[in-house]
Tab-separated table of C-alpha atoms in Angstrom:
chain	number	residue	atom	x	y	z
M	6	UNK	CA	104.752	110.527	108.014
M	7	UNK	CA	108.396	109.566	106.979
M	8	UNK	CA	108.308	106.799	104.341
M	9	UNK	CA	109.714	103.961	106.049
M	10	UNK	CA	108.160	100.681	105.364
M	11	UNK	CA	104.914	100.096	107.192
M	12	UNK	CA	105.297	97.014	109.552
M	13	UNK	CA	102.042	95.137	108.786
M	14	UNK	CA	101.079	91.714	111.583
M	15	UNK	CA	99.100	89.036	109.963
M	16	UNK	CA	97.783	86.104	111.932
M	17	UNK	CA	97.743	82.702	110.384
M	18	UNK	CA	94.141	82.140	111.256
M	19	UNK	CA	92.966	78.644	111.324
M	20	UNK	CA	95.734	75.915	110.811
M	21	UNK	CA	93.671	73.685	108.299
M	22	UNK	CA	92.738	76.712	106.652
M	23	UNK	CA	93.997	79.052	103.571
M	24	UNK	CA	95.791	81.372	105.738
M	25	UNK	CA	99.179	80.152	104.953
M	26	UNK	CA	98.472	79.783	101.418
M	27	UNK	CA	97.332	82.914	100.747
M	28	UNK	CA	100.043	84.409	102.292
M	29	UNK	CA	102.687	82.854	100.508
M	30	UNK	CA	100.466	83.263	97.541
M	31	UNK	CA	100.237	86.781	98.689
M	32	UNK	CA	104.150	87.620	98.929
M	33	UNK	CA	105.456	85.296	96.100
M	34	UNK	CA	106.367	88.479	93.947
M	35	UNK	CA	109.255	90.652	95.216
M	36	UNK	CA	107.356	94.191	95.045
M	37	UNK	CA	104.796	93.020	97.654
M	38	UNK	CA	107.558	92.648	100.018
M	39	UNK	CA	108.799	96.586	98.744
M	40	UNK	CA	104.944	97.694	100.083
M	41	UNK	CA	105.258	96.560	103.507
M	42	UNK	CA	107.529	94.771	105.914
M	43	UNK	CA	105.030	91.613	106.955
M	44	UNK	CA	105.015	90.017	110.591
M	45	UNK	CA	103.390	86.772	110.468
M	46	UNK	CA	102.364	85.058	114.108
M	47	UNK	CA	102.071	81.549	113.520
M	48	UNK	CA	103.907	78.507	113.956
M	49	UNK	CA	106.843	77.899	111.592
M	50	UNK	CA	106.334	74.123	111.615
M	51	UNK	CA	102.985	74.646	110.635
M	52	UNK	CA	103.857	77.129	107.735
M	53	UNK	CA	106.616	74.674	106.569
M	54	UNK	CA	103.972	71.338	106.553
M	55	UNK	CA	101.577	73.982	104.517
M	56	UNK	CA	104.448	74.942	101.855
M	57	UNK	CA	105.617	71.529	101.643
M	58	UNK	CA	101.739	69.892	100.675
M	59	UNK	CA	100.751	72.580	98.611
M	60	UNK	CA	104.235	72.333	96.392
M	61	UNK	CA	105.065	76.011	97.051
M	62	UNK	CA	108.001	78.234	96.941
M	63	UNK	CA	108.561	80.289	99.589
M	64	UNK	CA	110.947	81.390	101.578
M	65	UNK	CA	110.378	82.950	105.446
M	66	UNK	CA	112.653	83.694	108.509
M	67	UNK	CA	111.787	83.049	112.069
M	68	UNK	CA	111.801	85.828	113.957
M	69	UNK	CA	112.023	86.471	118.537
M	70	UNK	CA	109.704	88.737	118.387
M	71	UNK	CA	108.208	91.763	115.607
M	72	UNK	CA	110.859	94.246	116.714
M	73	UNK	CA	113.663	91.847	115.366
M	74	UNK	CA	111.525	91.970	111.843
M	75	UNK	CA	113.617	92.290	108.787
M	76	UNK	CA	112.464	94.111	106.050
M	77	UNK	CA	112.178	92.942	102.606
M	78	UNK	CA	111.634	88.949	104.143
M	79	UNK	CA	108.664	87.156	105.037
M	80	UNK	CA	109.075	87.633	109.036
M	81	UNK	CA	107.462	84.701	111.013
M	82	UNK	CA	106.892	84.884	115.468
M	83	UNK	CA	106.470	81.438	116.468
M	84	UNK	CA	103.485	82.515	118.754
M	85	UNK	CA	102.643	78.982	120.979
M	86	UNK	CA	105.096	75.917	121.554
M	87	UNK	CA	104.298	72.479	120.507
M	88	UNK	CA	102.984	70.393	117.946
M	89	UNK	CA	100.028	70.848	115.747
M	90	UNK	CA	98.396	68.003	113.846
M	91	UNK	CA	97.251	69.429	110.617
M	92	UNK	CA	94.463	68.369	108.597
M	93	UNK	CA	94.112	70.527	105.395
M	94	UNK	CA	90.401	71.675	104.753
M	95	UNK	CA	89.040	70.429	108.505
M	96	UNK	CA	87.844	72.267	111.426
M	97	UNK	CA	88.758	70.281	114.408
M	98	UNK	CA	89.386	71.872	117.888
M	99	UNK	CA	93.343	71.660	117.788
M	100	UNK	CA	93.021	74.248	114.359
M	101	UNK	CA	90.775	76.398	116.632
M	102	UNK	CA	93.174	77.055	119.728
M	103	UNK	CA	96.177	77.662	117.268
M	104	UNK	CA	94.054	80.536	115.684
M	105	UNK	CA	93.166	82.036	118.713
M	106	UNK	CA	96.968	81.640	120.026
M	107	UNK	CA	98.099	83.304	117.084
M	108	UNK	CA	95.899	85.967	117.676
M	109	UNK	CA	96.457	86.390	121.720
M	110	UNK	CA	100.544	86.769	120.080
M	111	UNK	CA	99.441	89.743	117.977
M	112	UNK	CA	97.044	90.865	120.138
M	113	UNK	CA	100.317	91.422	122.781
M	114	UNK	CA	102.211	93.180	120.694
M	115	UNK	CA	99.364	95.480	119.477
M	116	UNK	CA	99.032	97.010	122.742
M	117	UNK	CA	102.850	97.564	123.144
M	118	UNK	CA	103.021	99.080	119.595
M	119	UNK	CA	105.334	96.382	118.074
M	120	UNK	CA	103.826	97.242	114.262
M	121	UNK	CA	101.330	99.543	112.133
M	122	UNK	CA	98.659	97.384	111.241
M	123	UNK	CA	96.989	94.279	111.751
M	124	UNK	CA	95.738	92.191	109.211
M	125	UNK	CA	93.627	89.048	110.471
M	126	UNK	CA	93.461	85.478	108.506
M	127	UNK	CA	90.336	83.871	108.434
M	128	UNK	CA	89.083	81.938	111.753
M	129	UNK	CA	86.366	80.148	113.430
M	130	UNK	CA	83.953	82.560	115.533
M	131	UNK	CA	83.386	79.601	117.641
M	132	UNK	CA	87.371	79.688	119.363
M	133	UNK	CA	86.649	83.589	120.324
M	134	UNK	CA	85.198	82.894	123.504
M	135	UNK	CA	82.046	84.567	122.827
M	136	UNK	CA	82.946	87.232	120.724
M	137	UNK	CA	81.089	87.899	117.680
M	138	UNK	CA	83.967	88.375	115.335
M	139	UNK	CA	88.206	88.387	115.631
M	140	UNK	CA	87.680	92.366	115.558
M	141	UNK	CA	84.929	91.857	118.183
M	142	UNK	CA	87.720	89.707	120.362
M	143	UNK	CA	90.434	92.267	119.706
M	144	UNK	CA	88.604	95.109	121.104
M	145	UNK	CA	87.266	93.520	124.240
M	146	UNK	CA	90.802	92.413	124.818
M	147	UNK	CA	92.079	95.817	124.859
M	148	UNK	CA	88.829	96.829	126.432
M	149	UNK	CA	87.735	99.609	124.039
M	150	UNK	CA	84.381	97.994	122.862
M	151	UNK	CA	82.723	100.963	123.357
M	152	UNK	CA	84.692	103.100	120.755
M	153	UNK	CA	85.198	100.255	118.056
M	154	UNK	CA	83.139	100.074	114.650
M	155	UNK	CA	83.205	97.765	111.641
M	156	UNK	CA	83.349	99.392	108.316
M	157	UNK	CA	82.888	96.890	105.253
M	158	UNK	CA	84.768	98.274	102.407
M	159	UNK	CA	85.386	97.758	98.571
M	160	UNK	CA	86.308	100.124	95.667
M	161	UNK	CA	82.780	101.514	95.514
M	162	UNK	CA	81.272	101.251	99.145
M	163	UNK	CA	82.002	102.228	102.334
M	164	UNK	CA	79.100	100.272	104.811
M	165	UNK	CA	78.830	100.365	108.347
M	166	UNK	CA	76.193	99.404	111.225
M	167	UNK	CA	74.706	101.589	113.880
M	168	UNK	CA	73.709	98.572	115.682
M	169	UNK	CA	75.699	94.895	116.532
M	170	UNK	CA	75.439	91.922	114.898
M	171	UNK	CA	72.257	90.691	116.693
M	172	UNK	CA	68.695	89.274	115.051
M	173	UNK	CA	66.504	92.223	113.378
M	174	UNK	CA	64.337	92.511	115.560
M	175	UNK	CA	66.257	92.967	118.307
M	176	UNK	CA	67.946	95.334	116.409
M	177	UNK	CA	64.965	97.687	116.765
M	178	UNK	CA	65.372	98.125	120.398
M	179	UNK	CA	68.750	99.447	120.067
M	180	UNK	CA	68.473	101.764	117.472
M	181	UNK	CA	67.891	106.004	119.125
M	182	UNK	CA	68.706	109.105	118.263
M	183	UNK	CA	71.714	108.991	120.113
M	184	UNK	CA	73.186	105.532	118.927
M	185	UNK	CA	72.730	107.112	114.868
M	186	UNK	CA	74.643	109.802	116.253
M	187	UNK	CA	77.408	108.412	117.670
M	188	UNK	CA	77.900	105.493	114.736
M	189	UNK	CA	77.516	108.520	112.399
M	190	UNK	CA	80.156	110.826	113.723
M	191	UNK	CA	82.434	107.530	114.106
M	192	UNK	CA	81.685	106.613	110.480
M	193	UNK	CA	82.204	109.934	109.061
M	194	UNK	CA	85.995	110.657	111.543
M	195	UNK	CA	87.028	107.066	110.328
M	196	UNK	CA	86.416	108.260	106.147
M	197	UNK	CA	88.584	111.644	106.981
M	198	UNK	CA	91.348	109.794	109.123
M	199	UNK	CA	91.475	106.201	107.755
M	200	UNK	CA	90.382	106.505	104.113
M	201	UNK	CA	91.341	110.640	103.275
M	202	UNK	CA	88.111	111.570	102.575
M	203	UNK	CA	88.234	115.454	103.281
M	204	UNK	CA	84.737	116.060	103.628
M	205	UNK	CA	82.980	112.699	103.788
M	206	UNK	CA	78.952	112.690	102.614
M	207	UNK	CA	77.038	109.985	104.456
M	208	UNK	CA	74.058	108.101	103.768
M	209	UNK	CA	71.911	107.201	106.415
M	210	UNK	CA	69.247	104.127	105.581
M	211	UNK	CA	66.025	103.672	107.474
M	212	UNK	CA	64.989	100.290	109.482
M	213	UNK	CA	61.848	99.840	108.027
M	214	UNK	CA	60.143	100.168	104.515
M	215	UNK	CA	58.008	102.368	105.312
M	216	UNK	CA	58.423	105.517	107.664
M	217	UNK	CA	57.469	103.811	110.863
M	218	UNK	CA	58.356	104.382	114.691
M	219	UNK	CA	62.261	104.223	114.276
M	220	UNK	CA	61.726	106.388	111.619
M	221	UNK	CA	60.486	109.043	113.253
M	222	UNK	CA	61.699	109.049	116.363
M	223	UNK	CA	64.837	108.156	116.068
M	224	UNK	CA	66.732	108.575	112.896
M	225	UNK	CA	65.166	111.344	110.686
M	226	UNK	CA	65.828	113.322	114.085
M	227	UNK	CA	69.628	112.155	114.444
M	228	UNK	CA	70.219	112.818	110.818
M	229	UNK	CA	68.959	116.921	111.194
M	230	UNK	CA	70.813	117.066	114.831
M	231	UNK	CA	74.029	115.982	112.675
M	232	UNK	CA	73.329	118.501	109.781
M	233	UNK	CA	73.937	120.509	112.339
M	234	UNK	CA	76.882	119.359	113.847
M	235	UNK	CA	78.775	119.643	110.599
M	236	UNK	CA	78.189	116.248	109.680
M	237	UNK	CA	77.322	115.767	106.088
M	238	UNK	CA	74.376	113.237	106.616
M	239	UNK	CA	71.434	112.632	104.699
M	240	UNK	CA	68.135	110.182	104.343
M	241	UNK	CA	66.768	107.761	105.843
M	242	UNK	CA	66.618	106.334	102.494
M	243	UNK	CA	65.091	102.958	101.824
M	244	UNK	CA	67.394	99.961	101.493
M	245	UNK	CA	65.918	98.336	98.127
M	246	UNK	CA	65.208	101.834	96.602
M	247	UNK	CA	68.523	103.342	97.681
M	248	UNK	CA	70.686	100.750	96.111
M	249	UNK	CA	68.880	99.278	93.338
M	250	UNK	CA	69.023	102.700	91.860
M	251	UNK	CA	72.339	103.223	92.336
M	252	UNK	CA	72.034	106.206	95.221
M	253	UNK	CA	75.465	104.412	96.747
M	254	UNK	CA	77.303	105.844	94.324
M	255	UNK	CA	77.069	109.534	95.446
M	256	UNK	CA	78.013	108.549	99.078
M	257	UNK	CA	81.762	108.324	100.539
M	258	UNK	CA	79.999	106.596	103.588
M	259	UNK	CA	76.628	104.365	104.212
M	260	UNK	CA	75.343	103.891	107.943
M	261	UNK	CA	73.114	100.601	107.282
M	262	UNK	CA	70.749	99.589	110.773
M	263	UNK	CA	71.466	96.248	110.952
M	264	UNK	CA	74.034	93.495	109.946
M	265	UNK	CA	71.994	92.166	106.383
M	266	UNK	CA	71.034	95.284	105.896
M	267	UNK	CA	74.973	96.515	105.263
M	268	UNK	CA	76.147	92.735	104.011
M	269	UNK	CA	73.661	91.733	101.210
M	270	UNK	CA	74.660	95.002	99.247
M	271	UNK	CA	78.520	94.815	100.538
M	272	UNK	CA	78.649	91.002	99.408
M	273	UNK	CA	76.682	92.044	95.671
M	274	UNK	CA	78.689	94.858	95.033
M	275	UNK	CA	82.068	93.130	96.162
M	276	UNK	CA	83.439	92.059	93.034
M	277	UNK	CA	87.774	91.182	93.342
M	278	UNK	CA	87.870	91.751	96.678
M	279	UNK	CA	86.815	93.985	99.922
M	280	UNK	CA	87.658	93.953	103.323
M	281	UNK	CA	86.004	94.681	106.902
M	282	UNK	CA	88.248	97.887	108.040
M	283	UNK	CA	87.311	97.620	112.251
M	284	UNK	CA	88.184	101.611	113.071
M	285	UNK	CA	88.293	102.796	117.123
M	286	UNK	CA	91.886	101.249	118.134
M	287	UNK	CA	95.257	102.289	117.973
M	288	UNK	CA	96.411	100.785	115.079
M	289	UNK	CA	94.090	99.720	111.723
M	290	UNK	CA	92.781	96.376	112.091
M	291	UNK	CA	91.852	94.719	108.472
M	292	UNK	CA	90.290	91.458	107.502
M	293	UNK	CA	90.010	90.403	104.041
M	294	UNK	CA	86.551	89.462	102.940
M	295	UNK	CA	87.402	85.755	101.384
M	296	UNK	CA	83.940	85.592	99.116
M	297	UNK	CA	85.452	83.906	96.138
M	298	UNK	CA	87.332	80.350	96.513
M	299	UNK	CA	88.372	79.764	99.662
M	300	UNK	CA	89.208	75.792	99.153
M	301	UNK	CA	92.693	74.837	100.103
M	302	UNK	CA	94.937	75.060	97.080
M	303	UNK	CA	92.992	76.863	95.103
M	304	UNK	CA	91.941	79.925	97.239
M	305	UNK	CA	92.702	83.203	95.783
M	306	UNK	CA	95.144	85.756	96.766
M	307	UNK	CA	93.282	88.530	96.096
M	308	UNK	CA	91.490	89.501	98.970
M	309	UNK	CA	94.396	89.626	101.527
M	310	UNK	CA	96.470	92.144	98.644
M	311	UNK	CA	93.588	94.016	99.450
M	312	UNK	CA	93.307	93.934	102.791
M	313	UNK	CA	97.149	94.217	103.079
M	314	UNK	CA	96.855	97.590	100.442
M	315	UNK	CA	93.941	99.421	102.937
M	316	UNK	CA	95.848	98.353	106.241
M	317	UNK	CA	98.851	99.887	104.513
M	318	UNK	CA	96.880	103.415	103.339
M	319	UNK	CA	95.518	103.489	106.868
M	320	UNK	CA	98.454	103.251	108.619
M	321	UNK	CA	99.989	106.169	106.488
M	322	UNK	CA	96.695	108.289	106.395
M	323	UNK	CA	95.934	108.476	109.877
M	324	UNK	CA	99.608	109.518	110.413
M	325	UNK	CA	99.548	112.223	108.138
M	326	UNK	CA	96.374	113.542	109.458
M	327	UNK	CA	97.181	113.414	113.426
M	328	UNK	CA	100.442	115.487	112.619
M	329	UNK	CA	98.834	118.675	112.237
M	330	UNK	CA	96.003	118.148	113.874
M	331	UNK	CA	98.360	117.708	117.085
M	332	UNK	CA	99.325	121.509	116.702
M	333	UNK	CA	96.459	123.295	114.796
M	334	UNK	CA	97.338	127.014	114.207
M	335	UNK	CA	94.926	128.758	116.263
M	336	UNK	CA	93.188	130.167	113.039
M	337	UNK	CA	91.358	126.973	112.804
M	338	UNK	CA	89.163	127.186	115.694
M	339	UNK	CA	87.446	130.254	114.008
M	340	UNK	CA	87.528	129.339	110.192
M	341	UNK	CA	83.866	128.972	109.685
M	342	UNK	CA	82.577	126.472	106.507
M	343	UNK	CA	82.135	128.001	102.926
M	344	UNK	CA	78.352	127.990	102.654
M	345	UNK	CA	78.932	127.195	99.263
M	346	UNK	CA	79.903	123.376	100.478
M	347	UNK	CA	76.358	122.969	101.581
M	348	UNK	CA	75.537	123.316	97.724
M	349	UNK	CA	78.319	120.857	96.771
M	350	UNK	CA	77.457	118.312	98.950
M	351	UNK	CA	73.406	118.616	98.453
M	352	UNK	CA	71.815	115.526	96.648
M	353	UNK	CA	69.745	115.859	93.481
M	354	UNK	CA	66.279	117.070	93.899
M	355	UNK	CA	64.898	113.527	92.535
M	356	UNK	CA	66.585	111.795	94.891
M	357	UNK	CA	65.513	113.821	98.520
M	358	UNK	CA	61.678	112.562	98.420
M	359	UNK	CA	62.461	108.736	97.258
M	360	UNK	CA	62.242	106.271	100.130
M	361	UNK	CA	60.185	108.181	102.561
């Protein structure tokens, strides 16, 4: 990939909220603005009222639309008409349908390939018309739910689901063979495109504490049928075992069963700042995980660097690893594995009989 500036779309979120503040937080020193090139879909009267209560500096220019983005300058797309009453710190229903405006904006432009990456402020659930989370909403708008996974990310984890957010037990009934297998495969191609992880090793955690139905029927087969495939998966370790001993740490990737299964660890281990990386669409889509202040004028910065650095990486990984892959010399179809990788990548024998 050439090394133009990645052009990086952040929504404002909710209008009340820290979105704005952040943001300017975010971009007050001149080098974040030599990373990227930000697009900001929002409401510039809005932004102004935020700058002006909080006692900021900052500087943005309103843009038409993202192709007319300037780099080096805080870009802003006034993305609905009207006034909005603002209320610093409240939810009220006015907030809610500026979000989701904001969003619809970006959303837009996503599918017409107006920037690189998407970074999403924080929002209400409740405005998303149903969906689950703004990742959720993005990729039933574009209508590729089916090929969309969240991955929950910090410096030392990489944590994904092979099931929805839904109540445990109901989890049970969607966990099979085939649904590991799938969530596996589109855990381990998002660690070799998104994060350049050449030959990702994946952890696969069981449902229950003990080796039960699920177990047994479901995901001890998946992980063999993906040994096979070429996918470097291993387990079903138990949850409280797996992590209170540290086992995380010889994983690039962890496919959790359910939602607290994958958050209470993510949320323990996040300590600056992480980020929910949502893989399966055309361009990275990146919310900062806000689990430190989050009060307006005082929430921290932090969190949407972060999110802002891995939307950034992704953008410039995935490019560099679709260019060859879009010609492969021919070679490559018959290049078989070192056998000597299955030795690098096997686990210590303490570690293969714990949690079963």
């Amino acid at each position: 990939m050439d090394e133009r500036i990645i052009r990086v779309a952040i929504t404002q979120g909710d209008t009340n909220g820290i979105g704005y503040e952040t943001i300017f937080k975010c971009f007050a020193e001149p080098a974040s603005l030599e990373l990227c090139t930000p697009i900001i879909y929002g409401s510039p009267k809005v932004a102004a009222y935020h700058r002006k209560a909080l006692n900021m500096q900052a500087n943005f220019s309103i843009v038409p639309s993202a192709a007319a983005a300037q780099d080096g300058k805080i870009n802003l797309i006034a993305a609905f008409e009207g006034e909005v009453k603002v209320e610093l710190g409240a939810r009220t229903p006015e907030s809610g349908a500026a979000a989701k405006q904001a969003l619809d904006k970006a959303i837009a432009d996503f599918a017409t390939g107006q920037y690189d990456a998407l970074v999403t402020m924080p929002m209400d659930v409740a405005d998303l018309d149903g969906a689950s989370s703004q990742a959720d909403y993005i990729a039933r708008a574009l209508g590729v739910t089916d090929d969309c996974m969240q991955v929950f990310a910090n410096d030392s984890l990489r944590i994904a689901t092979a099931t929805p957010a839904c109540p445990v037990g109901a989890a049970a009934v969607l966990i099979s063979k085939e649904s590991v297998e799938g969530k596996a495969k589109a855990l381990f191609q998002c660690l070799k495109r998104d994060f350049r992880v050449n030959n990702p090793r994946l952890a696969v955690l069981a449902y229950n504490p003990q080796a039960s139905t699920e177990e047994n029927e479901a995901i001890a087969p998946a992980v063999e049928q993906l040994k096979t495939d070429k996918v470097w998966c291993y387990g079903p370790f138990q949850a409280d075992d797996f992590f209170s001993q540290c086992q995380h740490e010889h994983f690039d990737g962890i496919l959790a069963m359910y939602h607290e299964q994958a958050m209470i660890p993510f949320k323990m281990l996040t300590g600056e700042g992480g980020c929910t990386f949502t893989t399966g669409l055309d361009v990275p889509v990146v919310e900062p995980a806000f689990l430190g202040k989050t009060e307006v004028g005082s929430a921290d910065e932090l969190p949407l660097r972060i999110a802002i650095y891995q939307a950034v990486d992704a953008a410039r990984n995935r490019a560099n690893y679709d260019e060859p892959m879009a010609n492969p010399l021919k070679k490559y179809y018959h290049e078989k594995r070192d056998e000597s990788e299955k030795v690098r990548f096997a686990i210590p024998k303490k570690h293969e009989g714990e949690g079963k």
